[in-house]
């Protein structure tokens, strides 16, 4: 089968950073689904894992952690799906990824593709939808009627989190700094938008918020940490998906009895947690939301054909840090010639 892989960590400007390869089609066992890939989305985690690969073997590492496709085979213990069904999923960092014609994925991490979305629209959604759902409901444990600040509301996760928070009955304040990102964030349901390049505490106060019940940080936790300490209500909750790059003083959080938690979408699959089936449930619920119009895809850019050159361009676009919404690559059947 065709695939795009890597042999060593290199800058994306190097043509050897991602290369076209031929791989053996994998064979499903136990709870595995064998899926023929139609489209994949490229996320910041793809670029981070690419540059972090420091122990490579003789076989290429296949990245890609968002996909849509058709089931063409399954393991002996599969009970949730049938051959021929279209599915979408966010992958598993402990296994080869989805940048290939075929991939294996545990059925407990998979949902049925929304029938009203195109392949590209569906491929854009699994990773960000699971991340946003886990952050809001598992980590922050949001309650209707309260307020949430979403830092980086125009990104992939922020675009979904804004929609889900509104569905849950929260007042949503998102951050954006450009005219196009402000418009995008408002279009996805934000009640208010503030600029994360200016004093956010003053902006919140001008809107009438002395503090907020929840904060979801989707960009540079260290940079925003002091502000978040000041902006969170006593006994409020902060969740971030971004590593702290330097030590921080947490005395203000302690004084407020505030919660700081982290969200990593791959935790359940990486550690084979007892509740990993919850990601199947999240995607099935999201499918219902998409099909009833309560959620909309955050797809904003499609690249084709599906090959190493296109994926290098996709990684470069993500690394530039200006992407709004989601980027998808499709077109395995088109070799670009």
C-alpha positions as a LaTeX table, in Angstrom:
\begin{tabular}{lrrr}
\hline
Residue & $x$ (\AA) & $y$ (\AA) & $z$ (\AA) \\
\hline
Unk1 & 0.00 & 0.00 & 0.00 \\
Unk2 & 1.01 & 3.63 & $-0.47$ \\
Unk3 & 1.96 & 5.61 & 2.62 \\
Unk4 & 3.82 & 8.74 & 3.68 \\
Unk5 & 6.43 & 8.16 & 6.37 \\
Unk6 & 9.57 & 9.47 & 8.00 \\
Unk7 & 12.95 & 7.93 & 8.84 \\
Unk8 & 14.39 & 10.71 & 11.02 \\
Unk9 & 13.41 & 14.02 & 12.54 \\
Unk10 & 14.08 & 16.82 & 10.04 \\
Unk11 & 12.83 & 20.36 & 9.37 \\
Unk12 & 9.75 & 20.29 & 7.16 \\
Unk13 & 11.66 & 22.26 & 4.52 \\
Unk14 & 13.87 & 19.18 & 4.00 \\
Unk15 & 12.42 & 16.93 & 1.27 \\
Unk16 & 13.43 & 13.89 & 3.35 \\
Unk17 & 11.32 & 14.95 & 6.34 \\
Unk18 & 8.28 & 13.14 & 4.91 \\
Unk19 & 8.67 & 10.68 & 2.02 \\
Unk20 & 6.50 & 8.42 & $-0.11$ \\
Unk21 & 6.89 & 4.76 & 0.89 \\
Unk22 & 5.39 & 1.35 & 0.15 \\
Unk23 & 4.18 & $-0.65$ & 3.15 \\
Unk24 & 2.56 & $-4.03$ & 3.70 \\
Unk25 & $-1.18$ & $-3.75$ & 4.20 \\
Unk26 & $-1.83$ & $-4.43$ & 7.92 \\
Unk27 & $-3.97$ & $-7.34$ & 9.15 \\
Unk28 & $-6.68$ & $-6.72$ & 11.78 \\
Unk29 & $-6.87$ & $-8.77$ & 14.99 \\
Unk30 & $-9.13$ & $-8.71$ & 18.06 \\
Unk31 & $-10.87$ & $-5.27$ & 18.25 \\
Unk32 & $-9.10$ & $-3.87$ & 15.16 \\
Unk33 & $-10.85$ & $-2.37$ & 12.17 \\
Unk34 & $-9.00$ & $-2.29$ & 8.85 \\
Unk35 & $-9.98$ & 1.02 & 7.24 \\
Unk36 & $-9.34$ & 2.19 & 3.69 \\
Unk37 & $-8.48$ & 5.88 & 4.15 \\
Unk38 & $-10.30$ & 8.54 & 2.15 \\
Unk39 & $-8.99$ & 11.71 & 3.84 \\
Unk40 & $-6.90$ & 12.79 & 6.82 \\
Unk41 & $-6.58$ & 16.00 & 8.80 \\
Unk42 & $-3.20$ & 17.41 & 9.82 \\
Unk43 & $-2.94$ & 18.69 & 13.40 \\
Unk44 & $-0.25$ & 20.38 & 15.51 \\
Unk45 & 0.36 & 16.99 & 17.19 \\
Unk46 & 1.54 & 15.63 & 13.82 \\
Unk47 & 4.22 & 18.31 & 13.54 \\
Unk48 & 5.26 & 17.91 & 17.18 \\
Unk49 & 5.63 & 14.15 & 16.87 \\
Unk50 & 7.55 & 14.53 & 13.61 \\
Unk51 & 10.26 & 16.66 & 15.20 \\
Unk52 & 10.30 & 14.59 & 18.40 \\
Unk53 & 11.13 & 11.27 & 16.70 \\
Unk54 & 14.67 & 10.62 & 17.96 \\
Unk55 & 14.71 & 6.81 & 18.03 \\
Unk56 & 13.90 & 5.57 & 14.56 \\
Unk57 & 14.28 & 2.01 & 13.28 \\
Unk58 & 14.76 & 0.77 & 9.75 \\
Unk59 & 11.00 & 0.93 & 9.08 \\
Unk60 & 9.37 & 4.31 & 8.46 \\
Unk61 & 7.18 & 5.93 & 11.11 \\
Unk62 & 3.72 & 6.73 & 9.77 \\
Unk63 & 2.07 & 9.79 & 11.28 \\
Unk64 & $-1.52$ & 11.01 & 10.90 \\
Unk65 & $-4.11$ & 11.12 & 13.69 \\
Unk66 & $-7.40$ & 12.18 & 12.13 \\
Unk67 & $-9.09$ & 10.20 & 9.38 \\
Unk68 & $-12.24$ & 9.11 & 7.60 \\
Unk69 & $-12.60$ & 5.95 & 5.58 \\
Unk70 & $-14.42$ & 2.69 & 4.89 \\
Unk71 & $-14.13$ & $-0.55$ & 6.87 \\
Unk72 & $-12.74$ & $-3.32$ & 4.66 \\
Unk73 & $-11.82$ & $-5.85$ & 7.36 \\
Unk74 & $-12.12$ & $-6.48$ & 11.10 \\
Unk75 & $-10.74$ & $-8.56$ & 13.93 \\
Unk76 & $-12.46$ & $-11.50$ & 15.59 \\
Unk77 & $-13.68$ & $-9.49$ & 18.61 \\
Unk78 & $-15.25$ & $-6.55$ & 16.75 \\
Unk79 & $-18.91$ & $-6.00$ & 17.69 \\
Unk80 & $-19.62$ & $-2.33$ & 16.98 \\
Unk81 & $-19.12$ & $-2.12$ & 13.21 \\
Unk82 & $-19.58$ & $-3.99$ & 9.94 \\
Unk83 & $-17.61$ & $-4.15$ & 6.69 \\
Unk84 & $-18.52$ & $-1.37$ & 4.29 \\
Unk85 & $-19.45$ & 1.19 & 6.95 \\
Unk86 & $-17.91$ & 4.66 & 6.75 \\
Unk87 & $-16.16$ & 5.75 & 9.95 \\
Unk88 & $-14.09$ & 8.57 & 11.41 \\
Unk89 & $-11.53$ & 8.51 & 14.21 \\
Unk90 & $-8.48$ & 10.23 & 15.72 \\
Unk91 & $-5.97$ & 7.39 & 15.91 \\
Unk92 & $-3.57$ & 6.10 & 18.52 \\
Unk93 & $-0.03$ & 7.46 & 19.02 \\
Unk94 & 1.27 & 4.03 & 20.07 \\
Unk95 & 0.56 & 2.61 & 16.59 \\
Unk96 & 1.28 & 3.53 & 13.00 \\
Unk97 & $-0.84$ & 6.47 & 11.93 \\
Unk98 & $-3.33$ & 7.19 & 9.19 \\
Unk99 & $-1.11$ & 8.69 & 6.47 \\
Unk100 & $-1.54$ & 5.53 & 4.44 \\
Unk101 & $-4.03$ & 3.84 & 2.12 \\
Unk102 & $-5.04$ & 1.47 & 4.92 \\
Unk103 & $-4.78$ & 1.66 & 8.69 \\
Unk104 & $-5.73$ & $-0.32$ & 11.79 \\
Unk105 & $-7.75$ & 1.27 & 14.57 \\
Unk106 & $-9.38$ & $-0.15$ & 17.69 \\
Unk107 & $-13.16$ & $-0.06$ & 17.25 \\
Unk108 & $-13.55$ & 1.52 & 20.71 \\
Unk109 & $-11.91$ & 4.69 & 19.38 \\
Unk110 & $-14.11$ & 4.97 & 16.27 \\
Unk111 & $-17.45$ & 6.56 & 15.34 \\
Unk112 & $-19.79$ & 6.28 & 12.37 \\
Unk113 & $-19.13$ & 9.08 & 9.88 \\
Unk114 & $-21.89$ & 11.72 & 9.83 \\
Unk115 & $-23.91$ & 11.12 & 6.66 \\
Unk116 & $-24.32$ & 14.82 & 5.94 \\
Unk117 & $-20.57$ & 15.59 & 5.91 \\
Unk118 & $-18.18$ & 15.11 & 3.03 \\
Unk119 & $-15.06$ & 13.02 & 3.59 \\
Unk120 & $-13.01$ & 16.18 & 4.05 \\
Unk121 & $-15.53$ & 17.74 & 6.45 \\
Unk122 & $-15.64$ & 14.56 & 8.54 \\
Unk123 & $-11.88$ & 13.98 & 8.56 \\
Unk124 & $-11.41$ & 17.44 & 10.07 \\
Unk125 & $-13.38$ & 16.64 & 13.20 \\
Unk126 & $-12.44$ & 13.59 & 15.34 \\
Unk127 & $-9.31$ & 14.77 & 17.17 \\
Unk128 & $-10.55$ & 18.25 & 17.94 \\
Unk129 & $-14.04$ & 17.05 & 18.87 \\
Unk130 & $-12.72$ & 14.43 & 21.29 \\
Unk131 & $-10.20$ & 16.88 & 22.76 \\
Unk132 & $-12.82$ & 19.59 & 23.25 \\
Unk133 & $-15.37$ & 17.18 & 24.71 \\
Unk134 & $-12.92$ & 15.62 & 27.16 \\
Unk135 & $-11.60$ & 19.04 & 28.19 \\
Unk136 & $-15.05$ & 20.50 & 28.80 \\
Unk137 & $-16.87$ & 17.56 & 30.35 \\
Unk138 & $-14.17$ & 15.30 & 31.84 \\
Unk139 & $-11.62$ & 17.88 & 33.02 \\
Unk140 & $-13.58$ & 21.11 & 33.59 \\
Unk141 & $-16.89$ & 19.35 & 34.34 \\
Unk142 & $-18.79$ & 22.34 & 33.01 \\
Unk143 & $-22.23$ & 23.29 & 34.33 \\
Unk144 & $-24.87$ & 25.22 & 32.39 \\
Unk145 & $-25.29$ & 28.89 & 33.19 \\
Unk146 & $-21.63$ & 29.58 & 33.95 \\
Unk147 & $-18.91$ & 31.41 & 32.01 \\
Unk148 & $-15.92$ & 30.06 & 30.11 \\
Unk149 & $-12.92$ & 31.75 & 28.50 \\
Unk150 & $-11.41$ & 29.87 & 25.55 \\
Unk151 & $-7.90$ & 31.04 & 24.69 \\
Unk152 & $-7.31$ & 30.62 & 20.92 \\
Unk153 & $-10.93$ & 30.27 & 19.90 \\
Unk154 & $-10.25$ & 30.20 & 16.15 \\
Unk155 & $-8.04$ & 27.10 & 16.21 \\
Unk156 & $-9.24$ & 23.57 & 15.54 \\
Unk157 & $-10.04$ & 22.67 & 19.15 \\
Unk158 & $-11.26$ & 26.16 & 20.00 \\
Unk159 & $-13.74$ & 26.16 & 17.12 \\
Unk160 & $-15.35$ & 22.96 & 18.40 \\
Unk161 & $-15.09$ & 23.85 & 22.10 \\
Unk162 & $-16.94$ & 27.11 & 21.43 \\
Unk163 & $-19.81$ & 25.25 & 19.78 \\
Unk164 & $-19.99$ & 22.58 & 22.49 \\
Unk165 & $-19.84$ & 25.12 & 25.32 \\
Unk166 & $-22.74$ & 27.04 & 23.76 \\
Unk167 & $-24.72$ & 23.81 & 23.38 \\
Unk168 & $-24.10$ & 23.16 & 27.08 \\
Unk169 & $-25.55$ & 26.55 & 28.03 \\
Unk170 & $-22.39$ & 28.49 & 28.89 \\
Unk171 & $-21.54$ & 32.11 & 28.21 \\
Unk172 & $-18.51$ & 31.84 & 25.91 \\
Unk173 & $-15.69$ & 34.38 & 25.74 \\
Unk174 & $-13.09$ & 33.44 & 23.13 \\
Unk175 & $-9.82$ & 35.06 & 22.16 \\
Unk176 & $-8.75$ & 36.08 & 18.65 \\
Unk177 & $-6.49$ & 38.82 & 17.35 \\
Unk178 & $-7.16$ & 39.30 & 13.62 \\
Unk179 & $-10.27$ & 40.38 & 11.76 \\
Unk180 & $-10.62$ & 36.97 & 10.08 \\
Unk181 & $-10.15$ & 35.01 & 13.30 \\
Unk182 & $-12.57$ & 37.27 & 15.17 \\
Unk183 & $-15.21$ & 36.70 & 12.47 \\
Unk184 & $-14.57$ & 32.94 & 12.49 \\
Unk185 & $-14.86$ & 32.75 & 16.27 \\
Unk186 & $-18.12$ & 34.70 & 16.36 \\
Unk187 & $-19.51$ & 32.55 & 13.53 \\
Unk188 & $-18.92$ & 29.48 & 15.69 \\
Unk189 & $-20.91$ & 30.85 & 18.60 \\
Unk190 & $-18.71$ & 33.00 & 20.84 \\
Unk191 & $-20.72$ & 35.54 & 22.82 \\
Unk192 & $-17.69$ & 37.82 & 23.21 \\
Unk193 & $-14.23$ & 37.96 & 21.64 \\
Unk194 & $-11.16$ & 39.55 & 23.23 \\
Unk195 & $-7.62$ & 40.01 & 21.93 \\
Unk196 & $-4.97$ & 37.75 & 23.48 \\
Unk197 & $-2.23$ & 40.17 & 22.40 \\
Unk198 & $-3.64$ & 42.88 & 24.65 \\
Unk199 & $-4.42$ & 43.01 & 28.38 \\
Unk200 & $-7.10$ & 40.35 & 28.67 \\
Unk201 & $-7.94$ & 41.10 & 32.31 \\
Unk202 & $-8.87$ & 44.68 & 31.45 \\
Unk203 & $-10.87$ & 43.49 & 28.43 \\
Unk204 & $-12.81$ & 41.01 & 30.59 \\
Unk205 & $-13.58$ & 43.72 & 33.12 \\
Unk206 & $-14.84$ & 46.03 & 30.37 \\
Unk207 & $-17.23$ & 43.27 & 29.33 \\
Unk208 & $-18.50$ & 43.06 & 32.91 \\
Unk209 & $-16.60$ & 39.94 & 34.00 \\
Unk210 & $-14.49$ & 40.31 & 37.14 \\
Unk211 & $-13.57$ & 36.63 & 36.68 \\
Unk212 & $-14.77$ & 33.49 & 34.88 \\
Unk213 & $-15.84$ & 30.04 & 36.07 \\
Unk214 & $-13.75$ & 28.09 & 33.57 \\
Unk215 & $-10.74$ & 28.67 & 31.34 \\
Unk216 & $-9.72$ & 26.41 & 28.46 \\
Unk217 & $-6.18$ & 27.27 & 27.35 \\
Unk218 & $-5.32$ & 26.15 & 23.82 \\
Unk219 & $-2.16$ & 28.23 & 23.31 \\
Unk220 & 1.08 & 28.80 & 25.27 \\
Unk221 & 0.15 & 27.91 & 28.85 \\
Unk222 & 3.26 & 29.55 & 30.30 \\
Unk223 & 2.63 & 32.87 & 28.56 \\
Unk224 & $-0.97$ & 33.06 & 29.81 \\
Unk225 & $-0.51$ & 31.47 & 33.23 \\
Unk226 & $-0.33$ & 34.64 & 35.32 \\
Unk227 & $-3.41$ & 36.05 & 33.59 \\
Unk228 & $-5.35$ & 32.81 & 34.10 \\
Unk229 & $-4.56$ & 32.83 & 37.82 \\
Unk230 & $-6.00$ & 36.32 & 38.09 \\
Unk231 & $-9.02$ & 35.69 & 35.84 \\
Unk232 & $-10.26$ & 32.40 & 37.30 \\
Unk233 & $-12.92$ & 32.54 & 39.99 \\
Unk234 & $-12.22$ & 31.11 & 43.44 \\
Unk235 & $-12.87$ & 27.36 & 43.16 \\
Unk236 & $-12.91$ & 27.72 & 39.38 \\
Unk237 & $-11.28$ & 25.31 & 36.94 \\
Unk238 & $-8.57$ & 25.71 & 34.31 \\
Unk239 & $-7.76$ & 23.12 & 31.65 \\
Unk240 & $-4.91$ & 23.32 & 29.15 \\
Unk241 & $-3.77$ & 21.16 & 26.26 \\
Unk242 & $-0.35$ & 22.85 & 26.01 \\
Unk243 & 2.76 & 21.90 & 28.04 \\
Unk244 & 4.17 & 24.35 & 30.57 \\
Unk245 & 7.57 & 25.27 & 29.16 \\
Unk246 & 8.90 & 26.83 & 32.39 \\
Unk247 & 8.17 & 26.54 & 36.12 \\
Unk248 & 5.31 & 28.68 & 37.41 \\
Unk249 & 4.23 & 29.99 & 40.81 \\
Unk250 & 0.93 & 28.32 & 41.73 \\
Unk251 & 0.31 & 30.11 & 45.02 \\
Unk252 & $-2.59$ & 32.14 & 43.62 \\
Unk253 & $-4.30$ & 28.95 & 42.41 \\
Unk254 & $-3.76$ & 27.40 & 45.84 \\
Unk255 & $-5.19$ & 30.48 & 47.54 \\
Unk256 & $-8.27$ & 30.29 & 45.30 \\
Unk257 & $-8.62$ & 26.49 & 45.66 \\
Unk258 & $-8.70$ & 26.51 & 41.86 \\
Unk259 & $-8.18$ & 23.40 & 39.74 \\
Unk260 & $-5.54$ & 23.08 & 37.01 \\
Unk261 & $-5.86$ & 20.03 & 34.76 \\
Unk262 & $-4.38$ & 18.84 & 31.49 \\
Unk263 & $-6.14$ & 17.28 & 28.52 \\
Unk264 & $-4.33$ & 14.88 & 26.17 \\
Unk265 & $-6.66$ & 13.17 & 23.74 \\
Unk266 & $-4.42$ & 10.11 & 23.38 \\
Unk267 & $-4.35$ & 9.26 & 27.10 \\
Unk268 & $-7.14$ & 6.69 & 26.89 \\
Unk269 & $-5.64$ & 4.81 & 23.94 \\
Unk270 & $-2.01$ & 5.16 & 25.05 \\
Unk271 & $-2.64$ & 3.72 & 28.51 \\
Unk272 & $-5.45$ & 1.35 & 27.47 \\
Unk273 & $-7.71$ & 2.82 & 30.13 \\
Unk274 & $-10.81$ & 0.94 & 31.18 \\
Unk275 & $-12.99$ & 3.70 & 29.77 \\
Unk276 & $-11.43$ & 4.04 & 26.31 \\
Unk277 & $-14.84$ & 3.13 & 24.85 \\
Unk278 & $-15.85$ & 6.65 & 25.84 \\
Unk279 & $-14.12$ & 7.99 & 22.71 \\
Unk280 & $-16.46$ & 5.84 & 20.61 \\
Unk281 & $-19.37$ & 7.30 & 22.57 \\
Unk282 & $-18.08$ & 10.86 & 22.08 \\
Unk283 & $-17.84$ & 10.42 & 18.32 \\
Unk284 & $-21.27$ & 8.77 & 18.09 \\
Unk285 & $-22.80$ & 11.71 & 20.00 \\
Unk286 & $-20.92$ & 14.14 & 17.76 \\
Unk287 & $-22.32$ & 12.37 & 14.69 \\
Unk288 & $-25.83$ & 13.00 & 16.03 \\
Unk289 & $-24.96$ & 16.68 & 16.59 \\
Unk290 & $-23.57$ & 17.01 & 13.04 \\
Unk291 & $-26.53$ & 15.26 & 11.46 \\
Unk292 & $-29.04$ & 17.45 & 13.34 \\
Unk293 & $-27.16$ & 20.66 & 12.60 \\
Unk294 & $-26.16$ & 21.39 & 16.19 \\
Unk295 & $-22.46$ & 21.12 & 15.29 \\
Unk296 & $-20.75$ & 22.20 & 12.08 \\
Unk297 & $-17.47$ & 21.08 & 10.61 \\
Unk298 & $-14.52$ & 23.41 & 11.13 \\
Unk299 & $-12.85$ & 22.44 & 7.83 \\
Unk300 & $-11.17$ & 25.47 & 6.27 \\
Unk301 & $-8.59$ & 24.15 & 3.80 \\
Unk302 & $-8.21$ & 21.03 & 1.59 \\
Unk303 & $-4.99$ & 19.95 & $-0.11$ \\
Unk304 & $-4.59$ & 17.24 & $-2.76$ \\
Unk305 & $-3.21$ & 14.79 & $-3.91$ \\
Unk306 & $-2.30$ & 12.61 & $-0.94$ \\
Unk307 & 1.48 & 12.28 & $-1.14$ \\
Unk308 & 4.64 & 13.34 & 0.69 \\
Unk309 & 4.93 & 16.68 & $-1.09$ \\
Unk310 & 1.38 & 17.65 & $-0.15$ \\
Unk311 & 1.82 & 16.51 & 3.45 \\
Unk312 & 5.03 & 18.53 & 3.77 \\
Unk313 & 3.07 & 21.59 & 2.65 \\
Unk314 & 0.36 & 20.75 & 5.18 \\
Unk315 & 2.90 & 20.44 & 8.03 \\
Unk316 & 4.53 & 23.71 & 6.98 \\
Unk317 & 1.15 & 25.45 & 7.00 \\
Unk318 & 0.41 & 24.19 & 10.51 \\
Unk319 & 3.87 & 25.16 & 11.79 \\
Unk320 & 3.38 & 28.74 & 10.59 \\
Unk321 & 0.75 & 29.09 & 13.34 \\
Unk322 & $-1.77$ & 31.11 & 11.32 \\
Unk323 & $-4.21$ & 28.32 & 10.48 \\
Unk324 & $-7.90$ & 28.97 & 11.17 \\
Unk325 & $-10.03$ & 25.86 & 11.69 \\
Unk326 & $-8.80$ & 22.60 & 10.17 \\
Unk327 & $-6.68$ & 21.47 & 7.22 \\
Unk328 & $-7.39$ & 18.19 & 5.38 \\
Unk329 & $-5.45$ & 16.18 & 2.81 \\
Unk330 & $-7.24$ & 13.79 & 0.46 \\
Unk331 & $-6.82$ & 12.14 & $-2.93$ \\
Unk332 & $-4.89$ & 8.85 & $-2.66$ \\
Unk333 & $-6.41$ & 7.84 & $-5.99$ \\
Unk334 & $-4.74$ & 10.83 & $-7.64$ \\
Unk335 & $-0.98$ & 10.42 & $-7.93$ \\
Unk336 & $-0.54$ & 14.03 & $-8.97$ \\
Unk337 & 0.89 & 13.15 & $-12.37$ \\
\hline
\end{tabular}
